[in-house]
């Protein structure tokens, strides 16, 4: 069955129409001013002229280095002054002597307000009149790059002539264009889109408005509004509030949940900071806005209180003795999701997403984790940070799901390796069990490994290979969800929820290229992939397993001088489809933000086998 939605085609056309117009008024930057311009007599000449080779810039410099390496020669020297420099869109980040000051960059600089100096300083935990700590410097540089509105950042050490015991520090940053717009649904019957500014007035605050117009919905119009503030008063506490009438419901993807949310969180931005945690309150309620029958509509209302706090043990010892590498972090969490109204269809059943849940969980994390700077993993050349070392979290406590009151114990272990040849490898293992009156219930285990190959370069064309293998199994399942295929550990974009089991073996493989040519200023990364999975129905022998796989390819593209983020056009073919699943799918996604989550610790939680909410696996 071939399924190509008009939405995908229209979104693709809309983005490229705007891009073409932008290109038409900014093409001057691609000209070679040393040669007279050749007159273009027809559209064919214009199209050929639009195809150019990538020139050396910040996205063609290959980066492969341990993050702390540039700072080690200055270990222990006193920081005299810290200076902040912010670059505009006309400046090449790696070489500030290069400039692309043309109509397009002038428009972007006019519309965008660079992050204010006090915003950058608020996000520094490196201080003046303190000794240089190479790992803290690396931490701070990485943390700056993790900010939503930041394209790249460098912390540079400048030696002081005739003062060998002191140094100056320069913090150089370059923002992302913070104003973004996206159309996710576009047809005569439906429109859905959003507009946001991730760095309003350069003050580290975000405002986002999403709107929906749907003729099948009553009322036809709905909206979501979100405000967030980064790092309040140099406390590293982020705050966000949201209210919306078009949230996706818990049952499926229909936009008929209304709700609100208030959240404060403080990440462990550095291994040298003491405290991390978060506190959130949220509420959601479903309404029958699509006028479906009562037997099919899941009516519910819930409220969630979720708070955790953790402490990094022995930070002072780490600051004064760089030879102490291991870290220890303890945390405790309280969670209460109370269904004030449950769907009639699931009352009395153990279904995680519709059950009232209460938990008190504690965790103890051992980690020895530093970072490696590289590029061309997910993005088109911007600096990316991947960990090397280990991270092991032990979690235990009390967990109540509906009428089940049980103890819980789990472990989440990760080993990160960067080889001498720059292959990036992760091994991971997850295991947990619930304990009820001395009986083990809902026990599960997942083992796996993933790898990004080293970057292969030939004639300025770059290639990487990605692979991931996982195996998961459940025992004595009672309350948690069974293993499924429609998730990151199954088969990507597999839409059937009816293929379930208690054993799953999956393999993911993707090969992608970064091309040296640009069309209308867009850089391209074509890719091919294959996913395969074996899943065993519950309480059946392995011989009864079903084999499913998906094959496909596509292309990612980005123009760094335009508003749009990375765009992806992907097609997938499922030779063996399950019930209610399409055999061929076409997906077009805009404003993708490919970035690996490089946090040290996370909130205590039960082990997940069907998703990766913390993006802790490559």
PDB file of C-alpha atoms in Angstrom, residues 123 125 135-136 138-144 146-147 231 236 238 266-276 371 598-601:
ATOM      1  CA  UNK A 123      25.879  30.616  32.173  1.00  0.00           C
ATOM      2  CA  UNK A 125      30.652  28.631  36.277  1.00  0.00           C
ATOM      3  CA  UNK A 135      37.827  19.722  33.082  1.00  0.00           C
ATOM      4  CA  UNK A 136      35.669  22.555  34.432  1.00  0.00           C
ATOM      5  CA  UNK A 138      35.629  21.876  29.097  1.00  0.00           C
ATOM      6  CA  UNK A 139      32.370  21.398  31.016  1.00  0.00           C
ATOM      7  CA  UNK A 140      31.487  25.066  30.704  1.00  0.00           C
ATOM      8  CA  UNK A 141      32.202  25.179  26.967  1.00  0.00           C
ATOM      9  CA  UNK A 142      30.056  22.096  26.414  1.00  0.00           C
ATOM     10  CA  UNK A 143      27.250  23.509  28.559  1.00  0.00           C
ATOM     11  CA  UNK A 144      27.159  26.728  26.523  1.00  0.00           C
ATOM     12  CA  UNK A 146      23.872  22.774  24.915  1.00  0.00           C
ATOM     13  CA  UNK A 147      21.758  25.934  25.254  1.00  0.00           C
ATOM     14  CA  UNK A 231      19.139  30.313  34.120  1.00  0.00           C
ATOM     15  CA  UNK A 236      21.224  27.591  36.752  1.00  0.00           C
ATOM     16  CA  UNK A 238      15.353  27.092  34.298  1.00  0.00           C
ATOM     17  CA  UNK A 266      18.326  22.666  37.556  1.00  0.00           C
ATOM     18  CA  UNK A 267      20.521  20.300  35.534  1.00  0.00           C
ATOM     19  CA  UNK A 268      23.898  19.109  36.729  1.00  0.00           C
ATOM     20  CA  UNK A 269      25.594  21.416  34.246  1.00  0.00           C
ATOM     21  CA  UNK A 270      29.056  20.414  35.440  1.00  0.00           C
ATOM     22  CA  UNK A 271      30.590  17.540  37.341  1.00  0.00           C
ATOM     23  CA  UNK A 272      31.908  20.242  39.715  1.00  0.00           C
ATOM     24  CA  UNK A 273      28.491  21.600  40.738  1.00  0.00           C
ATOM     25  CA  UNK A 274      26.730  20.343  43.853  1.00  0.00           C
ATOM     26  CA  UNK A 275      22.952  20.236  43.324  1.00  0.00           C
ATOM     27  CA  UNK A 276      20.566  19.191  40.535  1.00  0.00           C
ATOM     28  CA  UNK A 371      33.621  14.627  26.679  1.00  0.00           C
ATOM     29  CA  UNK A 598      25.258  14.995  27.177  1.00  0.00           C
ATOM     30  CA  UNK A 599      23.981  15.302  30.756  1.00  0.00           C
ATOM     31  CA  UNK A 600      25.718  13.540  33.625  1.00  0.00           C
ATOM     32  CA  UNK A 601      22.746  12.400  35.709  1.00  0.00           C
TER      33      UNK A 601
END
